[in-house]
C-alpha atoms as a PDB file:
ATOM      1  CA  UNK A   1      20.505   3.997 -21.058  1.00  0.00           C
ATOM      2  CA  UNK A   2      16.711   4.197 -22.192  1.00  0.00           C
ATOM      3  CA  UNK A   3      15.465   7.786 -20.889  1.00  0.00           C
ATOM      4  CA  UNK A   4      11.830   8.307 -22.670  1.00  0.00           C
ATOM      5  CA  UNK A   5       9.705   5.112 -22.742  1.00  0.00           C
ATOM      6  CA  UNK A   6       6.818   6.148 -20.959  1.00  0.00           C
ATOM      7  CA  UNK A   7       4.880   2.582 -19.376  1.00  0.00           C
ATOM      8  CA  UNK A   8       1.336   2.644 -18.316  1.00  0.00           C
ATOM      9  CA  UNK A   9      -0.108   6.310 -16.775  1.00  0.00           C
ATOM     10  CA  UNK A  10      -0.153   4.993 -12.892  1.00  0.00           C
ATOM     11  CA  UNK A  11       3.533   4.262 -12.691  1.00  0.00           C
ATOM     12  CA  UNK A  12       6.263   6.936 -11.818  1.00  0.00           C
ATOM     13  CA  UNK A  13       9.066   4.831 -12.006  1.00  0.00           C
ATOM     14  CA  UNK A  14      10.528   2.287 -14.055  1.00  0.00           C
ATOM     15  CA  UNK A  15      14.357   1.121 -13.227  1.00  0.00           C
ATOM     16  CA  UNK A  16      16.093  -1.784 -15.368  1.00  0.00           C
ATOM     17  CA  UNK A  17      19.464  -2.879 -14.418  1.00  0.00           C
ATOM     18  CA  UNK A  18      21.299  -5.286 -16.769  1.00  0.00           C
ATOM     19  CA  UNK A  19      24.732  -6.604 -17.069  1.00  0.00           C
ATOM     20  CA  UNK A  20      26.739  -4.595 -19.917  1.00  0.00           C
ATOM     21  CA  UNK A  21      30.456  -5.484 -20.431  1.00  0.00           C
ATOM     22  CA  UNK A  22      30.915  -7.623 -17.049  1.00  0.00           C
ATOM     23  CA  UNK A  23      29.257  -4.520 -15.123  1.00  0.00           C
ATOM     24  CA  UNK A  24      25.554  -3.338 -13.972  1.00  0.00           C
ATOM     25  CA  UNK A  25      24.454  -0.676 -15.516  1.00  0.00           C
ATOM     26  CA  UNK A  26      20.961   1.091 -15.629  1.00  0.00           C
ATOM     27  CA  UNK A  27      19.593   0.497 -19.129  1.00  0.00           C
ATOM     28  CA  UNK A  28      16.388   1.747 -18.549  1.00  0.00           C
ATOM     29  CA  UNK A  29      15.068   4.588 -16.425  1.00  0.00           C
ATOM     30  CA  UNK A  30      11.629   6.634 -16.371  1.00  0.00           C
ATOM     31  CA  UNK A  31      10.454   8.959 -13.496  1.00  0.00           C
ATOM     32  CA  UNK A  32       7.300  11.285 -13.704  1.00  0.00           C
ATOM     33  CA  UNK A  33       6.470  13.790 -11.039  1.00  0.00           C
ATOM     34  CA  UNK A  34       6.317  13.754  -8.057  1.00  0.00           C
ATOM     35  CA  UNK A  35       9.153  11.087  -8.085  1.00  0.00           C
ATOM     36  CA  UNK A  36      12.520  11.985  -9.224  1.00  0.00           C
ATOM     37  CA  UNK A  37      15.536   8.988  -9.930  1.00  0.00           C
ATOM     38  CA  UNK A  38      19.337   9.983 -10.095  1.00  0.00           C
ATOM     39  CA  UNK A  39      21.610   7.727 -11.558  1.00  0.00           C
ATOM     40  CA  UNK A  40      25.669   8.798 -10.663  1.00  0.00           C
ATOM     41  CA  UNK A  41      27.860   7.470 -12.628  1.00  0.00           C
ATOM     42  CA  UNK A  42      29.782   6.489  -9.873  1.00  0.00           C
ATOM     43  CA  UNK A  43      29.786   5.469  -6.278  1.00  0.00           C
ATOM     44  CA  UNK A  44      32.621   4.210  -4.065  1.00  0.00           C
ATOM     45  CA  UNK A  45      35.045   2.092  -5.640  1.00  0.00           C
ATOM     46  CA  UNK A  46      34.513   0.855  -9.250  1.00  0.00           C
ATOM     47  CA  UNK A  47      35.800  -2.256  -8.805  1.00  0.00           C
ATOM     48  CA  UNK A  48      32.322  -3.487  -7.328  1.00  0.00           C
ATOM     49  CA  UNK A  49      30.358  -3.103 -10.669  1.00  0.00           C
ATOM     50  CA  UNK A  50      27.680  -2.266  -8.683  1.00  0.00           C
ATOM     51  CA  UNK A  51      24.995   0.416  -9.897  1.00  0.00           C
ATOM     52  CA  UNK A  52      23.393   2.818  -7.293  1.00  0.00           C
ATOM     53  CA  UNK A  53      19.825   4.820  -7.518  1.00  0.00           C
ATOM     54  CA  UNK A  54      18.329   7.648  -5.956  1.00  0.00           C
ATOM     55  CA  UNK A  55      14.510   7.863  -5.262  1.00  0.00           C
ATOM     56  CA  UNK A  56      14.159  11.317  -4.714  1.00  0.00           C
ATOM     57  CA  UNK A  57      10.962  13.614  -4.288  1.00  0.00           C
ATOM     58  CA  UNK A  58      10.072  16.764  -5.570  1.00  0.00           C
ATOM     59  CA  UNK A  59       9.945  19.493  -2.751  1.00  0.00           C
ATOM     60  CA  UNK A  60      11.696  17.330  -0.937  1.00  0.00           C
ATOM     61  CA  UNK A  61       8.378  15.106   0.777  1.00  0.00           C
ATOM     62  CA  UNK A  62       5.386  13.376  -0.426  1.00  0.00           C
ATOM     63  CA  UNK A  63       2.462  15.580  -0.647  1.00  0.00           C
ATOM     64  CA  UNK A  64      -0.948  14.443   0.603  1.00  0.00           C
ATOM     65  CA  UNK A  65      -2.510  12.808  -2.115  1.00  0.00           C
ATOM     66  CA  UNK A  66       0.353  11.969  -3.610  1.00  0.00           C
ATOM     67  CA  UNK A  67       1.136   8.241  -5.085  1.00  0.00           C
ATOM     68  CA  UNK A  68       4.182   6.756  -6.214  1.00  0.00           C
ATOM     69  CA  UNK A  69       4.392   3.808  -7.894  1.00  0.00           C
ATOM     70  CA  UNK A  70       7.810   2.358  -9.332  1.00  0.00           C
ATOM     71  CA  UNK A  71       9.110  -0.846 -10.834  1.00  0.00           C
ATOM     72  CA  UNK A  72      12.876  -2.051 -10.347  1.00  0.00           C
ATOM     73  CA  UNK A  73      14.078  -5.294 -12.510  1.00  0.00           C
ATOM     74  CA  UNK A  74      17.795  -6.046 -11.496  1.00  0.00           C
ATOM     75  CA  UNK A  75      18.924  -8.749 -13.729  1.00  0.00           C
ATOM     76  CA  UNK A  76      20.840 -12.332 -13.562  1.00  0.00           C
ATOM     77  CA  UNK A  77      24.311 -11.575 -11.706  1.00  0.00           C
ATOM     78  CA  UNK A  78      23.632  -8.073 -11.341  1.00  0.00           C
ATOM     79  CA  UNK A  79      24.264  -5.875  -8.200  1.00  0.00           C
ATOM     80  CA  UNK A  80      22.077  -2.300  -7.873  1.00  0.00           C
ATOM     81  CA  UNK A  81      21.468  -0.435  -4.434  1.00  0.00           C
ATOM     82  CA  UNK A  82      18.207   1.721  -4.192  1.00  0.00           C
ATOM     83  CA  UNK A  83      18.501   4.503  -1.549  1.00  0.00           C
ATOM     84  CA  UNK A  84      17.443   7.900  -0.732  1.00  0.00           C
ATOM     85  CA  UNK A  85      19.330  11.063   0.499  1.00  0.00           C
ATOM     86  CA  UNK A  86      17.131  12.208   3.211  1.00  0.00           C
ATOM     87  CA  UNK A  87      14.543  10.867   5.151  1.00  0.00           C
ATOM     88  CA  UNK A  88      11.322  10.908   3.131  1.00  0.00           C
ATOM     89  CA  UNK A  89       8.614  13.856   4.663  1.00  0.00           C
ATOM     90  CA  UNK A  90       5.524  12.771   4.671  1.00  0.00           C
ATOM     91  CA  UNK A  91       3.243  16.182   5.083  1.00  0.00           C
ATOM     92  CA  UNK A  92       0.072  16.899   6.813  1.00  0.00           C
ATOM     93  CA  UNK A  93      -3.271  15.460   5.689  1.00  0.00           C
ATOM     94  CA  UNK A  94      -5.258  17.227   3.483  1.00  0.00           C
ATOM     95  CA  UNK A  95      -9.151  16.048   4.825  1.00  0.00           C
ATOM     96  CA  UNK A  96      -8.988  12.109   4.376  1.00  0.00           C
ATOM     97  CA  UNK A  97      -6.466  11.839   1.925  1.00  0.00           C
ATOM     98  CA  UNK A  98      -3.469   9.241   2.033  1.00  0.00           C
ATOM     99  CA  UNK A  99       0.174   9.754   1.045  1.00  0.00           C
ATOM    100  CA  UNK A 100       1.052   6.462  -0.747  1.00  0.00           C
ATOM    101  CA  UNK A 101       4.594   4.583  -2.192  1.00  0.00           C
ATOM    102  CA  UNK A 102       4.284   1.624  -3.883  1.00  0.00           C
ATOM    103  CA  UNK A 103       7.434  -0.660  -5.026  1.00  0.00           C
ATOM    104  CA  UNK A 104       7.345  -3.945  -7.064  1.00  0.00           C
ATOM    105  CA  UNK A 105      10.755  -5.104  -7.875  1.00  0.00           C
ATOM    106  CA  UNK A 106      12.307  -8.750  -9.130  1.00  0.00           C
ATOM    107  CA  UNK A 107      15.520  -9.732  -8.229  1.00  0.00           C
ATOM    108  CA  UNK A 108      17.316 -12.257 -10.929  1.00  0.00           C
ATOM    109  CA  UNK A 109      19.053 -15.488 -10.397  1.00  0.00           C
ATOM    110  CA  UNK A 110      22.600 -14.693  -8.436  1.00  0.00           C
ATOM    111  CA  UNK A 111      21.613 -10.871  -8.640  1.00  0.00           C
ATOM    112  CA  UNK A 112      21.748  -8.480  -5.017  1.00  0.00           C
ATOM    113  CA  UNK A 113      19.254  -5.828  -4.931  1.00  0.00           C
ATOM    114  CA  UNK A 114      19.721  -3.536  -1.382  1.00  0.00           C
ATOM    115  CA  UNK A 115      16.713  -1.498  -0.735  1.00  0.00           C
ATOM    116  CA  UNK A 116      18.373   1.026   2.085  1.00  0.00           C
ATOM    117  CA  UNK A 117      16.592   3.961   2.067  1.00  0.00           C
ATOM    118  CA  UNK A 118      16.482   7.121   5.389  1.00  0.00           C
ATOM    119  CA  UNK A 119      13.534   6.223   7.266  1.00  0.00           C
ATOM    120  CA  UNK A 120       9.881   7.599   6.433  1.00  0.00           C
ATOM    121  CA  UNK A 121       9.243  10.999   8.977  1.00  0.00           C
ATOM    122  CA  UNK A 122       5.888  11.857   9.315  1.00  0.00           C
ATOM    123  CA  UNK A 123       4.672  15.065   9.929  1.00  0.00           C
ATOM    124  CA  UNK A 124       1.298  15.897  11.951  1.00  0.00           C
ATOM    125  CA  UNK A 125      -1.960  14.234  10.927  1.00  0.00           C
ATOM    126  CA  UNK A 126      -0.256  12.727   7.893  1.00  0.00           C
ATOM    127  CA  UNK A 127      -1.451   9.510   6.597  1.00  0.00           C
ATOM    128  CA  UNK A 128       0.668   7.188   4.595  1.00  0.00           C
ATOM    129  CA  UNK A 129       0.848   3.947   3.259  1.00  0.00           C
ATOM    130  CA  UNK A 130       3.721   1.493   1.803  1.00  0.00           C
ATOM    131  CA  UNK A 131       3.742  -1.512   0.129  1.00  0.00           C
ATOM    132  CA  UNK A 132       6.811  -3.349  -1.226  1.00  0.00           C
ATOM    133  CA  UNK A 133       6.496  -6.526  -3.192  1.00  0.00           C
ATOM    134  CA  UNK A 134      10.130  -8.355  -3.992  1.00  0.00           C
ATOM    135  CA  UNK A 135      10.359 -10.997  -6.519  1.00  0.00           C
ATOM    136  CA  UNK A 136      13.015 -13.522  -6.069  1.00  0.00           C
ATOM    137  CA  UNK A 137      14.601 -16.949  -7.144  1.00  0.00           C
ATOM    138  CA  UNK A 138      16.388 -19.236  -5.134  1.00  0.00           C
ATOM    139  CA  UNK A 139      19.565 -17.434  -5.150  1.00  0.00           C
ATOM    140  CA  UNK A 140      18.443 -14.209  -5.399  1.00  0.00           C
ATOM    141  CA  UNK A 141      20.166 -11.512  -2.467  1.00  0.00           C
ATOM    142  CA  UNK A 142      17.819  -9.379  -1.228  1.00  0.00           C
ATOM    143  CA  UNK A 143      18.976  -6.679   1.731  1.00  0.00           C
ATOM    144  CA  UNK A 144      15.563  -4.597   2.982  1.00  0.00           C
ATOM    145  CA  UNK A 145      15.684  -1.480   5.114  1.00  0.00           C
ATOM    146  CA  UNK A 146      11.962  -0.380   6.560  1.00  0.00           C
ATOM    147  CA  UNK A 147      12.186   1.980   9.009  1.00  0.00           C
ATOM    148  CA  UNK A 148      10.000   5.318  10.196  1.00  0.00           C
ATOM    149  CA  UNK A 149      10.317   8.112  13.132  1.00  0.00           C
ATOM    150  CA  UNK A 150       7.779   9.406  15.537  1.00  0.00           C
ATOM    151  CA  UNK A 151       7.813  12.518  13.471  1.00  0.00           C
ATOM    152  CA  UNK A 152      10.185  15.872  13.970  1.00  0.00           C
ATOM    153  CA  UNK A 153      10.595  14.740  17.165  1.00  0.00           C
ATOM    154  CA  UNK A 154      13.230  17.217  18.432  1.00  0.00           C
ATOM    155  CA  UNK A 155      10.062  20.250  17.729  1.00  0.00           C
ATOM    156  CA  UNK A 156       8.257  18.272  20.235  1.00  0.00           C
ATOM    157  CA  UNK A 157       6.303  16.614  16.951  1.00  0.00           C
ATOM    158  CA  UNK A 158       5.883  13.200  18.627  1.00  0.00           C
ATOM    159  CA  UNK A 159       3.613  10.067  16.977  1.00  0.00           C
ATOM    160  CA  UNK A 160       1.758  12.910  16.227  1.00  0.00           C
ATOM    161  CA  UNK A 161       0.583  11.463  12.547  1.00  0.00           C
ATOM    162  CA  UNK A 162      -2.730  10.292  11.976  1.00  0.00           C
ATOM    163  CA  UNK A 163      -2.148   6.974  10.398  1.00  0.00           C
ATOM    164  CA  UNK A 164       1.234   4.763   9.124  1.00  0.00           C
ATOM    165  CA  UNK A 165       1.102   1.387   7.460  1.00  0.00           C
ATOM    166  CA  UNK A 166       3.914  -0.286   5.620  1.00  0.00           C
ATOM    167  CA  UNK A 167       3.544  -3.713   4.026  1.00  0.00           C
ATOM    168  CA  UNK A 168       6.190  -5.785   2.456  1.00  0.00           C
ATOM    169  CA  UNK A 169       5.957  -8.976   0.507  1.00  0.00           C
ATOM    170  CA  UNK A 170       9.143 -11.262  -0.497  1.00  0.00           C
ATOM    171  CA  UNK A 171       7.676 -13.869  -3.373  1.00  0.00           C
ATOM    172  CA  UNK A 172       9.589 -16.990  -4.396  1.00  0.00           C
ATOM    173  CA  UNK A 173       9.433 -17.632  -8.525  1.00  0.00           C
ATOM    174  CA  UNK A 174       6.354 -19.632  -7.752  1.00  0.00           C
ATOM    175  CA  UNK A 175       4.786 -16.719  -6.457  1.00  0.00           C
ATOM    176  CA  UNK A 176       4.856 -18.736  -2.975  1.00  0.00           C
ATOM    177  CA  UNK A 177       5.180 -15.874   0.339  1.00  0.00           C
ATOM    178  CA  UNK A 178       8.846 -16.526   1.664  1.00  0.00           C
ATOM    179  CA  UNK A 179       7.980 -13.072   4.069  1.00  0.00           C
ATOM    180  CA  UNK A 180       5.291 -11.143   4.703  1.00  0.00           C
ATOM    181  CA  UNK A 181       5.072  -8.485   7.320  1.00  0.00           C
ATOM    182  CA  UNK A 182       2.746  -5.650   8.316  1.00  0.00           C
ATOM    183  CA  UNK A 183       3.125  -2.226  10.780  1.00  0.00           C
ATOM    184  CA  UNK A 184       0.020  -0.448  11.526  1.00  0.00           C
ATOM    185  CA  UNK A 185       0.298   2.499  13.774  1.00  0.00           C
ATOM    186  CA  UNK A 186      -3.473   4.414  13.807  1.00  0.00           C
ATOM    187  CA  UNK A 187      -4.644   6.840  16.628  1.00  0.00           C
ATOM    188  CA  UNK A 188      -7.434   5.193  18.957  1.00  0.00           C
ATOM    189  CA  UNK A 189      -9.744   7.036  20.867  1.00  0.00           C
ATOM    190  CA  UNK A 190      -8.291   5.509  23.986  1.00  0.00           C
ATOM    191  CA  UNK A 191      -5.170   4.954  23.444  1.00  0.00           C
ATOM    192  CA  UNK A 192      -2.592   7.391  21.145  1.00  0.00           C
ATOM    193  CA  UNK A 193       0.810   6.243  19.841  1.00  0.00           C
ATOM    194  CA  UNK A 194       2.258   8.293  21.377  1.00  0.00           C
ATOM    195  CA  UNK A 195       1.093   6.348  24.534  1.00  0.00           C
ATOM    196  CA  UNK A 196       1.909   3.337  22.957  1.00  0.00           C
ATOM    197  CA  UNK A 197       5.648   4.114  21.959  1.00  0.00           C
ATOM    198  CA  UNK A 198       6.551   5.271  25.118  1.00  0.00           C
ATOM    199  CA  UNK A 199       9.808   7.094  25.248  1.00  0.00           C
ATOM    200  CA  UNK A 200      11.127   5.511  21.893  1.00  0.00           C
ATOM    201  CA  UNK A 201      11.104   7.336  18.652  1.00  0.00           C
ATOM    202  CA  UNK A 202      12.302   5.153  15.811  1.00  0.00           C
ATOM    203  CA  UNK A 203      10.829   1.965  14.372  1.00  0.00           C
ATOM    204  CA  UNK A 204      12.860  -0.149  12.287  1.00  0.00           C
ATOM    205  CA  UNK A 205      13.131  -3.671  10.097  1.00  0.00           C
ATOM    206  CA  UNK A 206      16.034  -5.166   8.198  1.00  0.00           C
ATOM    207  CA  UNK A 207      16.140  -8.362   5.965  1.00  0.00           C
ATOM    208  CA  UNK A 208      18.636 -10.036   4.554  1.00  0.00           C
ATOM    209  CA  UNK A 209      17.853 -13.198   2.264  1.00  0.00           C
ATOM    210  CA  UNK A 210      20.237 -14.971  -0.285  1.00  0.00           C
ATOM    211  CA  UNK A 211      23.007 -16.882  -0.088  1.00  0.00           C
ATOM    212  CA  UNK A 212      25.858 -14.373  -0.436  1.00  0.00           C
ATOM    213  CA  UNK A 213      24.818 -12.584   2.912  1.00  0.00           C
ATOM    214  CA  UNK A 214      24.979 -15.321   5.080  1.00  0.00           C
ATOM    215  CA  UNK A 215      28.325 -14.446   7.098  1.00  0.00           C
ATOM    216  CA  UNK A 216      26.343 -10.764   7.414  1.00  0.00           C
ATOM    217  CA  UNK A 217      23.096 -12.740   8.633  1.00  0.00           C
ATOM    218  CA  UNK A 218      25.118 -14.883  11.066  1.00  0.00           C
ATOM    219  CA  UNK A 219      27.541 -12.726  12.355  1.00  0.00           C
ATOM    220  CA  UNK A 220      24.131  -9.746  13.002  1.00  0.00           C
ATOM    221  CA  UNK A 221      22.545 -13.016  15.212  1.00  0.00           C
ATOM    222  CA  UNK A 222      25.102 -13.298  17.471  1.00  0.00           C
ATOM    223  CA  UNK A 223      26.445  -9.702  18.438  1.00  0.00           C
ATOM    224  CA  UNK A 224      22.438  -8.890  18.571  1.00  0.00           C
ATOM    225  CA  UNK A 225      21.858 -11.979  20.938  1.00  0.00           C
ATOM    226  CA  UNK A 226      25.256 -10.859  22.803  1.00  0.00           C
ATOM    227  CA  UNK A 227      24.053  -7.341  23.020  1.00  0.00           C
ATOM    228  CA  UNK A 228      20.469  -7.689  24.434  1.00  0.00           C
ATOM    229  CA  UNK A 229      21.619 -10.725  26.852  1.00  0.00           C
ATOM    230  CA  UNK A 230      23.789  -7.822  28.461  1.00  0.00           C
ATOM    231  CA  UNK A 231      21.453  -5.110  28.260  1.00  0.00           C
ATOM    232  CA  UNK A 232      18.137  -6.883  29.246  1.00  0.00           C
ATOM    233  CA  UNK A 233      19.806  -9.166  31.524  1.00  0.00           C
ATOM    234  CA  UNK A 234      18.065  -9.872  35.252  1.00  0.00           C
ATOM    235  CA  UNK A 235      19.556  -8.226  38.002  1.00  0.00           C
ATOM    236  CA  UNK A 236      21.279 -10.450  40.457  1.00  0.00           C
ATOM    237  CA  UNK A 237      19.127 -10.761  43.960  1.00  0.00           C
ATOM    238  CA  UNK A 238      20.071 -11.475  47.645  1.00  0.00           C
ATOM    239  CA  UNK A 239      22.654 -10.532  49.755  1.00  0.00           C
ATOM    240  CA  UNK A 240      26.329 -11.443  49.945  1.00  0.00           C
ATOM    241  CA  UNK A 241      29.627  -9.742  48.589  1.00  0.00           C
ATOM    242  CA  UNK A 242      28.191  -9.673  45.459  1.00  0.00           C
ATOM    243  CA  UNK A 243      24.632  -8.062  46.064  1.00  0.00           C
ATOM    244  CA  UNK A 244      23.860  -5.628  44.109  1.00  0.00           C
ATOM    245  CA  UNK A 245      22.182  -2.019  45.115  1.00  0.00           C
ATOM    246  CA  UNK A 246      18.453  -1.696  45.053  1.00  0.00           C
ATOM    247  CA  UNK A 247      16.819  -1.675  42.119  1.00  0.00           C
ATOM    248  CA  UNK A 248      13.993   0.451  40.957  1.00  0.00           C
ATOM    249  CA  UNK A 249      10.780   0.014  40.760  1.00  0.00           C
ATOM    250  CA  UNK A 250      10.661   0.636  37.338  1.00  0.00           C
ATOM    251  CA  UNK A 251      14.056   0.269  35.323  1.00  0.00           C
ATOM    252  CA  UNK A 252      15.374   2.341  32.599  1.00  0.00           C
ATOM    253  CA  UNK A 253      14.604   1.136  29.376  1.00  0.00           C
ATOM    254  CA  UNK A 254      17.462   0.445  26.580  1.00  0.00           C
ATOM    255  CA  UNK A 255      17.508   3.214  24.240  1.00  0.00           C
ATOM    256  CA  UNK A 256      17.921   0.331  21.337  1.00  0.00           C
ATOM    257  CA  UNK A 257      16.146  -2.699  21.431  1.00  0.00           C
ATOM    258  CA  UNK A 258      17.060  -5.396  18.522  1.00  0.00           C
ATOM    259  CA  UNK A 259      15.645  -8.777  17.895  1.00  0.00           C
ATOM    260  CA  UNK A 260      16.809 -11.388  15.108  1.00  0.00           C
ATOM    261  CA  UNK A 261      14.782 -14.346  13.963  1.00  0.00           C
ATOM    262  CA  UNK A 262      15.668 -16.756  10.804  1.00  0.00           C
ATOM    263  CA  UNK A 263      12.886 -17.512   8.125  1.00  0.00           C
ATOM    264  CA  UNK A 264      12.799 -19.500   4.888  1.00  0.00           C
ATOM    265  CA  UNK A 265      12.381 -23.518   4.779  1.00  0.00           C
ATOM    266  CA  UNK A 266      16.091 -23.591   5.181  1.00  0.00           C
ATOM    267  CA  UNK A 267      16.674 -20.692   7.502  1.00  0.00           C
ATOM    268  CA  UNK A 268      18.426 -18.684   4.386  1.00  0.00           C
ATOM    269  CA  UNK A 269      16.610 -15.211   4.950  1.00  0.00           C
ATOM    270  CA  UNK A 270      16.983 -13.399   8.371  1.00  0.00           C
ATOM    271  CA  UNK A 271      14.667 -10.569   9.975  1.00  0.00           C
ATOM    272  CA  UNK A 272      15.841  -8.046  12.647  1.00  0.00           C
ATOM    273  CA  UNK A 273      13.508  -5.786  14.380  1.00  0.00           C
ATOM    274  CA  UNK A 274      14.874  -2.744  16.256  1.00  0.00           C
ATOM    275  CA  UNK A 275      13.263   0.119  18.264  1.00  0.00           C
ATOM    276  CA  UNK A 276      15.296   2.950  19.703  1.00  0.00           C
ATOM    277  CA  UNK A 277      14.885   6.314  21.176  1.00  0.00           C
ATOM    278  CA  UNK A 278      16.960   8.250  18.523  1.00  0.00           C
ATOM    279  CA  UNK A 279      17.402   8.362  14.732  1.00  0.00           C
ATOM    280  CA  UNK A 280      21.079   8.669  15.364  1.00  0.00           C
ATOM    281  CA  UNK A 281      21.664   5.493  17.291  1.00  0.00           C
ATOM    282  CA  UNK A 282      19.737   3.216  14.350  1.00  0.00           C
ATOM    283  CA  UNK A 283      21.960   4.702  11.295  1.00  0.00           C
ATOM    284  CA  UNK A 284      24.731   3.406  13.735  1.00  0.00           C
ATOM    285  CA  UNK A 285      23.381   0.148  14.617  1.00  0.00           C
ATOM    286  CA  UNK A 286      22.431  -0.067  10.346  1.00  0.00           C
ATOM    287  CA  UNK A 287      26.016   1.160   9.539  1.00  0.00           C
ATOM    288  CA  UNK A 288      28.341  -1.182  11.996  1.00  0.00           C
ATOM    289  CA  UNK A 289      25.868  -4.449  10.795  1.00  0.00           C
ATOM    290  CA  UNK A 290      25.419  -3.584   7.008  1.00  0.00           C
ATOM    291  CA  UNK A 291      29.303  -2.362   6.681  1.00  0.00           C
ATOM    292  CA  UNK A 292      30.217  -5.674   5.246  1.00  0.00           C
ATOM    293  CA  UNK A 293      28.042  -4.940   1.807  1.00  0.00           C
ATOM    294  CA  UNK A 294      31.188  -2.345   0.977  1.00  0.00           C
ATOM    295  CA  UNK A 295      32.209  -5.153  -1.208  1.00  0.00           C
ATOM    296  CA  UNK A 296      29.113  -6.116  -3.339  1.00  0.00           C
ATOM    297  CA  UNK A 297      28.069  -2.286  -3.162  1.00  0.00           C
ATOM    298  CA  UNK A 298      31.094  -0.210  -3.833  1.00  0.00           C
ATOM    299  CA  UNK A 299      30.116   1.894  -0.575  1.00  0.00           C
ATOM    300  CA  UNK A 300      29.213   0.934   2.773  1.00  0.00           C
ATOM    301  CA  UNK A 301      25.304   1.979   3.205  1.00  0.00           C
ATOM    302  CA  UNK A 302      24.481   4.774   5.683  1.00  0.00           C
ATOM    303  CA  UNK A 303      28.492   5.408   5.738  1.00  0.00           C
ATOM    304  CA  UNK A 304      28.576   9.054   7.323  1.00  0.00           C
ATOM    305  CA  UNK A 305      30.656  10.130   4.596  1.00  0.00           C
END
């Protein structure tokens, strides 16, 4: 594995993954301060081939000011999961200035790149911004986590942060958008997030594109439909045996609420939105709908383990 080839001065982070003797294996990998990139030399069970990274900060957050900018190239028929080992701390503003992560990664023909990191946690008046640009051919696997909490939300630090944007691009090989999406969350003078959010403190996207995670794409449709029909469904009116009590004026919210919705010309990426009142709840929903990657990955992502 290449250790020392320093690229150009604004990136801190360069990850190759390449297929060496039938397996993937990291063959290049460059991290500068404040980013940090551990390679083990094993996760889960070998038979998988699969090879994992860990984006890691130093101190343990991004510091205001701070940018990190990284490149990931996972090769033809390669496998490599990108996560994180605690939610990323974004800390308190420092006058106008911006916390920023940047990824760019490409994603070769027949090749699985899963981008599941812990979610972004803002702290008060932070500002940060993400963009994530994927490259991909037409049988490139792609699995995308995106997801951010109100803040350290069990001090009572609630959508306290001053601003939060994440943007992330999915490109075909003609450079054609297959996805693009957008969250803004900004104070307003008349209306905070806080406000806004209500009673729910975690915001959260997952995408899955590529032909080998269809059954995971199909089967995450239906027991989302199945759950929300229950959860949000009407409740019955009008008297009878089977009339129900009164119901309040204002119901109780669902502490998760998930959405699914196909994209692509040919329906072959999916995109599930989720909000939820705890942190806890969404590495369960994440764990019980992304457990079937165990076999591509070598691990099941967000396993409690």
């Amino acid at each position: 594995m290449e250790l020392d080839a320093e690229p150009a001065a604004a990136t801190t982070g360069v990850v190759r993954v390449e297929k060496v003797r039938g397996r993937s294996a990291v063959t290049r990998c460059f991290a500068k301060y404040p980013l940090k990139i551990i390679v083990p030399s094993k996760v889960g069970h070998a038979s998988s081939g699969a090879a994992w990274l860990y984006a890691l900060t130093y101190g343990g957050g991004i510091v205001s000011g701070d940018r990190i900018s990284c490149t990931v190239s996972v090769g033809d028929g390669c496998t490599a999961a990108m996560t994180t080992q605690a939610s990323t701390k974004v800390y308190k503003a420092v006058g106008l200035k911006c916390s920023e992560q940047v990824l760019e990664a490409t994603v070769g023909k027949d090749a699985l790149l899963a981008a599941i990191p812990d979610p972004v946690t803002c702290f008060s008046t932070a500002r940060y911004y993400q963009k994530q640009v994927f490259h991909v051919s037409g049988d490139s696997n792609l699995v995308l986590v995106d997801w951010f909490t109100s803040g350290r939300y069990e001090s009572g630090e609630k959508w306290d942060f001053n601003s939060y944007k994440s943007v992330n691009h999915i490109l075909s090989e003609e450079h054609q958008p297959l996805f693009i999406d957008s969250v803004l969350l900004e104070q307003g003078s008349n209306c905070s997030i806080a406000e806004r959010m209500q009673e729910y403190n975690v915001v959260a996207m997952v995408v899955l594109l590529g032909p080998k995670l269809k059954q995971i794409q199909d089967k995450m449709q239906d027991e989302v439909k199945n759950m929300m029909s229950v959860q949000l469904r009407p409740p019955t009116s009008g008297g009878g045996r089977y009339a129900t009590r009164p119901q309040p004026l204002h119901p109780q919210r669902p502490p998760l609420i998930a959405s699914c919705s196909p994209f692509g010309r040919t329906g072959t990426g999916m995109v599930a939105q989720v909000v939820a009142v705890s942190t806890e709840s969404v590495y369960s929903f994440l764990r019980h709908h992304l457990a079937a990657l165990e076999p591509f990955l070598g691990a099941a992502p967000y396993s409690a383990s």
